[in-house]
PDB file of C-alpha atoms in Angstrom:
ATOM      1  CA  UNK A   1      -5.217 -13.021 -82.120  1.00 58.00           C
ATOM      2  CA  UNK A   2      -6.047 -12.522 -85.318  1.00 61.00           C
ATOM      3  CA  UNK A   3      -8.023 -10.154 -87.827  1.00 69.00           C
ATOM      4  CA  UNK A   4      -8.962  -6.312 -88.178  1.00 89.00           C
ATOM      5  CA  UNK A   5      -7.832  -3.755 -85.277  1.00 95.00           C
ATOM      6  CA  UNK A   6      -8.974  -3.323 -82.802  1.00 97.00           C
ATOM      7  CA  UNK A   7     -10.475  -6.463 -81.697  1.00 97.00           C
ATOM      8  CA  UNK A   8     -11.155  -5.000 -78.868  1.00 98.00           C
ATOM      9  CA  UNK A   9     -11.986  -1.862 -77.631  1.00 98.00           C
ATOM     10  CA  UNK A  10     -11.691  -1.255 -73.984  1.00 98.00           C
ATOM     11  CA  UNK A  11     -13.514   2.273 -72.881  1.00 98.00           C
ATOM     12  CA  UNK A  12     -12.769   2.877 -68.649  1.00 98.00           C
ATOM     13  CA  UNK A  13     -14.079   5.921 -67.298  1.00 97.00           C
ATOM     14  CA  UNK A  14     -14.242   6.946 -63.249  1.00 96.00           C
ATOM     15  CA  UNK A  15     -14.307  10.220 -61.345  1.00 94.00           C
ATOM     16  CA  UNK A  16     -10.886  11.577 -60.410  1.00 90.00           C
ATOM     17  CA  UNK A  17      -8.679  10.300 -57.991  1.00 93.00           C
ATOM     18  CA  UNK A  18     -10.716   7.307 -58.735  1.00 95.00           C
ATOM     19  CA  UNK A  19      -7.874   5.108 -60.072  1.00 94.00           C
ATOM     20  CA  UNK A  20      -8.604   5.027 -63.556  1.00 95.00           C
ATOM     21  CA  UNK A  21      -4.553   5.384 -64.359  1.00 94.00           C
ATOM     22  CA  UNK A  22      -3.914   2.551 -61.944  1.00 96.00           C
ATOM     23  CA  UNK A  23      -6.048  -0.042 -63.456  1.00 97.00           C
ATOM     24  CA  UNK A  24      -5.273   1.155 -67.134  1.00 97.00           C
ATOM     25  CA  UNK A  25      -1.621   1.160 -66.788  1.00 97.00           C
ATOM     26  CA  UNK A  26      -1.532  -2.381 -64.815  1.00 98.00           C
ATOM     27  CA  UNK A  27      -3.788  -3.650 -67.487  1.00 98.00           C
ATOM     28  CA  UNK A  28      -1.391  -2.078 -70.266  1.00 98.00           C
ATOM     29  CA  UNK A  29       1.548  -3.846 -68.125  1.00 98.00           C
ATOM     30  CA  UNK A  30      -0.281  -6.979 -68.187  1.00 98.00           C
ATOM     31  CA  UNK A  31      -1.631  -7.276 -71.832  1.00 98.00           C
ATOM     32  CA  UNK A  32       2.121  -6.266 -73.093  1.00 96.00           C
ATOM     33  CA  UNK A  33       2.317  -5.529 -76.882  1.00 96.00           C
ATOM     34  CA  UNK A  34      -0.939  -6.606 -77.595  1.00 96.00           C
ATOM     35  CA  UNK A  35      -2.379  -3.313 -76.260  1.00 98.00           C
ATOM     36  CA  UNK A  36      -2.250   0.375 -76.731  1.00 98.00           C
ATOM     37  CA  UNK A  37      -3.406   2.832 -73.767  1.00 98.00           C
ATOM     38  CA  UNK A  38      -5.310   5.752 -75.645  1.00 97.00           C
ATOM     39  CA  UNK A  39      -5.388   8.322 -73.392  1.00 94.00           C
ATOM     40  CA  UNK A  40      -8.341  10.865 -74.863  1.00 92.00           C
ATOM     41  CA  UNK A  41      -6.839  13.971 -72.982  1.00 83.00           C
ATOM     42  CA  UNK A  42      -3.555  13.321 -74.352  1.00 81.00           C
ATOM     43  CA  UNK A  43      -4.111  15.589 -77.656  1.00 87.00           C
ATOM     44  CA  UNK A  44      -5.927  17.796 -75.991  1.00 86.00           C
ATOM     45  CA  UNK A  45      -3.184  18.661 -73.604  1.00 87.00           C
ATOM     46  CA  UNK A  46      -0.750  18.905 -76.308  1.00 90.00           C
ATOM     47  CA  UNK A  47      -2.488  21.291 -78.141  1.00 85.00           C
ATOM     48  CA  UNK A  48      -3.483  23.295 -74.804  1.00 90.00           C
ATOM     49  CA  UNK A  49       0.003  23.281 -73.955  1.00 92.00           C
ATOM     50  CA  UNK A  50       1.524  24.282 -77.449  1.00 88.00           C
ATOM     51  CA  UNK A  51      -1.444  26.775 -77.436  1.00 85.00           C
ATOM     52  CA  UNK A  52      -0.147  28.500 -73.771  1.00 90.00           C
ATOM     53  CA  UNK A  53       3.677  27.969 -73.111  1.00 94.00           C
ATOM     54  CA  UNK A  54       3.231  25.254 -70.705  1.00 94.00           C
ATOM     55  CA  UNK A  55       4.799  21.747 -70.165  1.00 93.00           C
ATOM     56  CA  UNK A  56       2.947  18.922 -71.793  1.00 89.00           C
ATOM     57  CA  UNK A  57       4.562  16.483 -70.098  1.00 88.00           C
ATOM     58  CA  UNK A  58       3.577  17.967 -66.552  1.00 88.00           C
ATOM     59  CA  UNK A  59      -0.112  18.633 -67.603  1.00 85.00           C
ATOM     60  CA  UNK A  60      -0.278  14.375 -68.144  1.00 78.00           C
ATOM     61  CA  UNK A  61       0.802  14.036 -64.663  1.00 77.00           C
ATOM     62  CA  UNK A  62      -1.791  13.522 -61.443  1.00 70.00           C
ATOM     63  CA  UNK A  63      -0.323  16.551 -59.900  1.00 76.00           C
ATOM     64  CA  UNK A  64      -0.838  20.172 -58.899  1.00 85.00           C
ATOM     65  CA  UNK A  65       0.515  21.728 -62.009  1.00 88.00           C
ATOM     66  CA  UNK A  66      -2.403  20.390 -64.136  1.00 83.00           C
ATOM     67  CA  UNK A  67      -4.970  21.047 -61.583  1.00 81.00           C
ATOM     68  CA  UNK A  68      -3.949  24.908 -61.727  1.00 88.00           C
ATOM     69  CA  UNK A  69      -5.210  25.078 -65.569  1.00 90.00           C
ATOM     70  CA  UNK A  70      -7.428  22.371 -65.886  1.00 82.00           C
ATOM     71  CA  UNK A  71     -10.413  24.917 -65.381  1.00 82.00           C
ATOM     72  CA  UNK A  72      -8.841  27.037 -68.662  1.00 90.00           C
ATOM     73  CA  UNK A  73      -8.424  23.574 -71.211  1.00 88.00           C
ATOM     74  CA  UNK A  74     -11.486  22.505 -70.390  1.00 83.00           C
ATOM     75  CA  UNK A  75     -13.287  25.692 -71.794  1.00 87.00           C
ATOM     76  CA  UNK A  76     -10.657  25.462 -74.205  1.00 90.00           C
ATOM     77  CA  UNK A  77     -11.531  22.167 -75.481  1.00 88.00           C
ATOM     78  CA  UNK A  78     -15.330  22.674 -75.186  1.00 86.00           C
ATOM     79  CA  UNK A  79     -15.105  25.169 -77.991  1.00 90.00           C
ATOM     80  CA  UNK A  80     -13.265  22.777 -80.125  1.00 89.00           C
ATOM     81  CA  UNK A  81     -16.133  19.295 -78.975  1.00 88.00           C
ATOM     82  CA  UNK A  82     -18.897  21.596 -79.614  1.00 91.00           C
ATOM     83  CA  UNK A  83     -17.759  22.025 -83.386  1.00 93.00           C
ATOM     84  CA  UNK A  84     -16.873  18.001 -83.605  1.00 94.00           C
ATOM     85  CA  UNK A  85     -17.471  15.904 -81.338  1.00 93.00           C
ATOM     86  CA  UNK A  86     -15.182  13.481 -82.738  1.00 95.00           C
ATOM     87  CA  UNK A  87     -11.838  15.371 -82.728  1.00 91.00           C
ATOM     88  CA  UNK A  88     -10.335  14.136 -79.596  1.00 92.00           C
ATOM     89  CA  UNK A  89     -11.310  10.659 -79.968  1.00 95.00           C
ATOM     90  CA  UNK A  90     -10.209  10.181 -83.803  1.00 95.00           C
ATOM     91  CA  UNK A  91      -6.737  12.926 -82.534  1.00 92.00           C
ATOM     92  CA  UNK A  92      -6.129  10.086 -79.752  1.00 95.00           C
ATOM     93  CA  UNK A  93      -6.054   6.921 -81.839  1.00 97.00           C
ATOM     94  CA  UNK A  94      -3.798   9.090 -84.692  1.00 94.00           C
ATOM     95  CA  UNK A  95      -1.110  10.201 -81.629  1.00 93.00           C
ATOM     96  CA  UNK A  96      -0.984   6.858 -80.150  1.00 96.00           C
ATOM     97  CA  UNK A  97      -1.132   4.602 -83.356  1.00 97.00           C
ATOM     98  CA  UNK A  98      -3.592   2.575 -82.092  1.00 97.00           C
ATOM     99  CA  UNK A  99      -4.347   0.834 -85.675  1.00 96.00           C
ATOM    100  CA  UNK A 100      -1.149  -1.270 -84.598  1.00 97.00           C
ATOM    101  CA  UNK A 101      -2.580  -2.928 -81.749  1.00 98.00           C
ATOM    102  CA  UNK A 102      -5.509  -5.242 -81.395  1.00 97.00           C
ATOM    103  CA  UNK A 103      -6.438  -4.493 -77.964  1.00 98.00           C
ATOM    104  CA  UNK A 104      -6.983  -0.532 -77.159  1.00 98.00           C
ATOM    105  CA  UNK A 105      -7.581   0.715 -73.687  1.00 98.00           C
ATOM    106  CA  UNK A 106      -9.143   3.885 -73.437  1.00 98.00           C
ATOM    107  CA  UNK A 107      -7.952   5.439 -70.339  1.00 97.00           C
ATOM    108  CA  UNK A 108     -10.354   8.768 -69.638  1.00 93.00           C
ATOM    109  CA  UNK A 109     -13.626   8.505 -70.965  1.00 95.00           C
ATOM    110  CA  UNK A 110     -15.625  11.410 -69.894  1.00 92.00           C
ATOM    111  CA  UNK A 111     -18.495  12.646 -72.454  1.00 92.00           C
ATOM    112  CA  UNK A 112     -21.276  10.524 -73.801  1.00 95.00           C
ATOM    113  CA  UNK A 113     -20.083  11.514 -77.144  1.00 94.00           C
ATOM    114  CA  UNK A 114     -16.605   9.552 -75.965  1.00 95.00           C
ATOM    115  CA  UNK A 115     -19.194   6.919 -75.849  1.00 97.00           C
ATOM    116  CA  UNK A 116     -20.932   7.171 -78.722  1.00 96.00           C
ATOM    117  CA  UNK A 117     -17.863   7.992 -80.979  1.00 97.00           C
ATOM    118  CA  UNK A 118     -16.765   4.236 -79.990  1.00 98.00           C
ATOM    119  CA  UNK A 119     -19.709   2.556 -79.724  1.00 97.00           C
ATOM    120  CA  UNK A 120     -20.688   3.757 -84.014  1.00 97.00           C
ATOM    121  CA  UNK A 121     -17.231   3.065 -85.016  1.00 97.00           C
ATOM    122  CA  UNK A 122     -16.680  -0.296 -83.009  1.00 97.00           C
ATOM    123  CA  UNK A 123     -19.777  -1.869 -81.886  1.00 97.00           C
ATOM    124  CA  UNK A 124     -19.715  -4.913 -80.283  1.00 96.00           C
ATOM    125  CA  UNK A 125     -15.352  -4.750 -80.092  1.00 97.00           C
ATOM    126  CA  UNK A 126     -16.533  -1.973 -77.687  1.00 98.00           C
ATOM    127  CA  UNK A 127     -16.721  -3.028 -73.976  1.00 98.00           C
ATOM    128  CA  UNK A 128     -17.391  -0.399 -71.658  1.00 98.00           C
ATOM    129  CA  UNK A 129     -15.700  -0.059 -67.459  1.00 98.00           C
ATOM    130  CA  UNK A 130     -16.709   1.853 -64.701  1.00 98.00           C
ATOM    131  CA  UNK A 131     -14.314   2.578 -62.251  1.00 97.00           C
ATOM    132  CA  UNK A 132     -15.779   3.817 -58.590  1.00 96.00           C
ATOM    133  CA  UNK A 133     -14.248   4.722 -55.327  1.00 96.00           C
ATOM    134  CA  UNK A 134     -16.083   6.242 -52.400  1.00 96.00           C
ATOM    135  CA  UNK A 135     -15.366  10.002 -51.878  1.00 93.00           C
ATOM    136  CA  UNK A 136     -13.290   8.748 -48.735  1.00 96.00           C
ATOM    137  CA  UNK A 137     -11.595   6.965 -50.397  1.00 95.00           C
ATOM    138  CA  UNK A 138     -10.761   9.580 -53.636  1.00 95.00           C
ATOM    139  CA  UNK A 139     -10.495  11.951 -50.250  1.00 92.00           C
ATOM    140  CA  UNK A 140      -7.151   9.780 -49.481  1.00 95.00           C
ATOM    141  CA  UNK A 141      -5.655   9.751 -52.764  1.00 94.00           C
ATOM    142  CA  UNK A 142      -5.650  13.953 -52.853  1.00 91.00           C
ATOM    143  CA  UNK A 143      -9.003  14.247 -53.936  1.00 92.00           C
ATOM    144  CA  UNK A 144     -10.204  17.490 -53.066  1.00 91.00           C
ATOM    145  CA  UNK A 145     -14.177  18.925 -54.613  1.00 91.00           C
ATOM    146  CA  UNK A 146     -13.227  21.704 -56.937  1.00 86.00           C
ATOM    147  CA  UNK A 147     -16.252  23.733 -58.084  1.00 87.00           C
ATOM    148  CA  UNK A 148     -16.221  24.410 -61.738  1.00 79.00           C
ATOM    149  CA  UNK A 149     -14.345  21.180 -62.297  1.00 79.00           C
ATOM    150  CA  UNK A 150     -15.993  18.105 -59.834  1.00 81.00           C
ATOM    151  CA  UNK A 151     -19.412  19.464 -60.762  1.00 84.00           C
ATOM    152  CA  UNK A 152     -19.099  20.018 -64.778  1.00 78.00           C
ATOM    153  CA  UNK A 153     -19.292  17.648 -67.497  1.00 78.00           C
ATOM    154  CA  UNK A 154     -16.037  16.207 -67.795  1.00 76.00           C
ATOM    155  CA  UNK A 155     -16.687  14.688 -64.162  1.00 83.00           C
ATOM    156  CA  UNK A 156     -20.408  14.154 -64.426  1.00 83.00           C
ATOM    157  CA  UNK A 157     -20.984  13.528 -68.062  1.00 84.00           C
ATOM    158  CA  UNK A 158     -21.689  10.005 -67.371  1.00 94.00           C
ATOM    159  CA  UNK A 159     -23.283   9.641 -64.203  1.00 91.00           C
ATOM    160  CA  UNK A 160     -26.317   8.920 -65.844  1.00 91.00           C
ATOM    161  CA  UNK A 161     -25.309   5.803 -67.760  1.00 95.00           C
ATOM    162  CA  UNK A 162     -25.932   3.077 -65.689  1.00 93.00           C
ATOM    163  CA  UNK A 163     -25.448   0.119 -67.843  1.00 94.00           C
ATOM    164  CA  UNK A 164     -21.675  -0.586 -67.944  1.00 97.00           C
ATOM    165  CA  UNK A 165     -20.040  -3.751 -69.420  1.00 97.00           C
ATOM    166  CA  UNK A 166     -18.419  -4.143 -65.942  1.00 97.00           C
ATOM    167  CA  UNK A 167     -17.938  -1.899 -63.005  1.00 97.00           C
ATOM    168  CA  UNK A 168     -15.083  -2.089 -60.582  1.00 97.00           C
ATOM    169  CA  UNK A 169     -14.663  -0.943 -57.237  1.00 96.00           C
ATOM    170  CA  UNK A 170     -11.487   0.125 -56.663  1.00 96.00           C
ATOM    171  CA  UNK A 171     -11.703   1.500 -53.240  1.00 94.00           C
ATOM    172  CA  UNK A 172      -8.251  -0.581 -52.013  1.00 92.00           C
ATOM    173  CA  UNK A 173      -9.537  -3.936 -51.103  1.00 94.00           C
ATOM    174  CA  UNK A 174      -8.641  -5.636 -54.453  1.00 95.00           C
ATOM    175  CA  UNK A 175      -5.067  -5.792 -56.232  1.00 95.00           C
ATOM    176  CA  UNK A 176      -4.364  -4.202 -59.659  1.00 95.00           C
ATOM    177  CA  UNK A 177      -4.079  -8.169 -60.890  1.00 96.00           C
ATOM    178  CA  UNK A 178      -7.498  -9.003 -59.226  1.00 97.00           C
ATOM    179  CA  UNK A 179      -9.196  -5.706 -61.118  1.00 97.00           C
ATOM    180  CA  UNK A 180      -7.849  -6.394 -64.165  1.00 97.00           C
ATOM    181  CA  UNK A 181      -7.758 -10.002 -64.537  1.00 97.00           C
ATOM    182  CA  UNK A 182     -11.496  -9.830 -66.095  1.00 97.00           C
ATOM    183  CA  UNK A 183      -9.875  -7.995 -69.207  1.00 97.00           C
ATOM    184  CA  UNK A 184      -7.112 -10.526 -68.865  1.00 97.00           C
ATOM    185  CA  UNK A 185      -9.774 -13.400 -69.484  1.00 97.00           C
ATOM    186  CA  UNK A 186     -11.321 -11.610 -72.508  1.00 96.00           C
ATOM    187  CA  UNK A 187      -8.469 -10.471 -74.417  1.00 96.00           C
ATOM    188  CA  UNK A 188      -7.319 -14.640 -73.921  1.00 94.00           C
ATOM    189  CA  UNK A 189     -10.495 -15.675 -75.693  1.00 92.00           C
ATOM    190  CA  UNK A 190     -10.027 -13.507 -78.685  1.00 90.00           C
TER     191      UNK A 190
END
C-alpha cells in the first residue's frame, strides 16, 4: 500500500440490531493497522454526553442506557446537521485520526448527506455496504420497533438508495470471516 490516505474508503450502513458493529469490528480485526473504524456517532455522543452529564462511554455501547436518550441526541444533533451537514463526518475523521490509515471503515452511515459528504471528498476510494437482516432476525438480537426512532431518518434515511457497492446479509448463516473477506480481497489489491 502505497500513496495518499485513504485509499480506501469503506462506508457500511444497516438498520439496528442489524450487525453493522459485528462486521466492522471483525473487518477492523482482520485488516489490523492498515485500518481505522470511524464511527460517525462517536462525536456526536461525546458532545451529547459532555452537553447532559451522561457517560460517553455507555452511550457507544449496544445497550439500554443509550436507547433511553437516543430519542433526545438525535433532535440534538439534527439542529447541529441542519446548519452543516458536514460536521459529524469531518468531527469523526479529526477524533479518530483517520489521515493515518489508508483503509477507513465507516461504521454507521445513516443520512444521504453521510453519503454524499464521502462520495465529493473521496470518489471512487469510496465503496459503499449494505448490511440487512430480516426483522426476525434483528427481533433476536434485542431489536425491538421504537416509534420516533425505527421510523425517522437516522433508520430510514437510506432506504431509498438501492445501488450499493455490495450488500450483505447478515442474518446468521455466514461467519464474520465469510462477510468480510470481500473487503479482505480489495484492500489486498491496493
Amino acid at each position: 500500500m502505497s500513496g495518499e490516505n485513504p485509499q480506501l474508503v469503506l462506508v457500511f450502513s444497516g438498520k439496528r440490531k442489524s450487525g453493522k458493529d459485528f462486521v466492522t469490528d471483525i473487518l477492523k480485526e482482520r485488516l489490523a493497522e492498515k485500518s481505522v473504524i470511524i464511527r460517525l456517532s462517536g462525536p456526536l455522543k461525546e458532545c451529547f454526553a459532555k452537553d447532559n452529564g451522561l457517560d460517553y462511554e455507555k452511550l457507544l455501547s449496544a445497550g439500554d442506557y443509550k436507547e433511553k436518550y437516543r430519542v433526545d441526541m438525535l433532535k440534538w444533533s439534527e439542529a447541529i446537521r441542519n446548519k452543516d451537514y458536514t460536521y459529524f463526518c469531518k468531527a469523526a475523521i479529526r477524533k479518530y485520526e483517520a489521515e493515518k490509515f489508508p483503509v477507513w471503515i465507516i461504521s454507521d452511515a445513516r443520512r444521504l448527506t453521510d453519503l454524499r459528504y464521502f462520495r465529493e471528498n473521496y470518489g471512487e476510494r469510496m465503496k459503499t455496504v449494505r448490511i440487512c437482516a430480516s426483522d426476525e432476525v434483528r427481533s433476536s438480537r434485542g431489536w425491538v420497533f421504537t416509534p420516533g426512532v425505527d421510523d425517522k431518518e437516522t433508520e430510514c434515511g437510506l432506504d431509498s438508495v438501492s445501488e450499493w457497492d455490495f450488500r450483505l446479509e447478515n442474518n446468521g448463516d455466514l461467519s464474520g470471516e465469510e462477510l468480510t473477506q470481500p473487503f479482505v480481497d480489495l484492500v489486498e489489491k491496493l
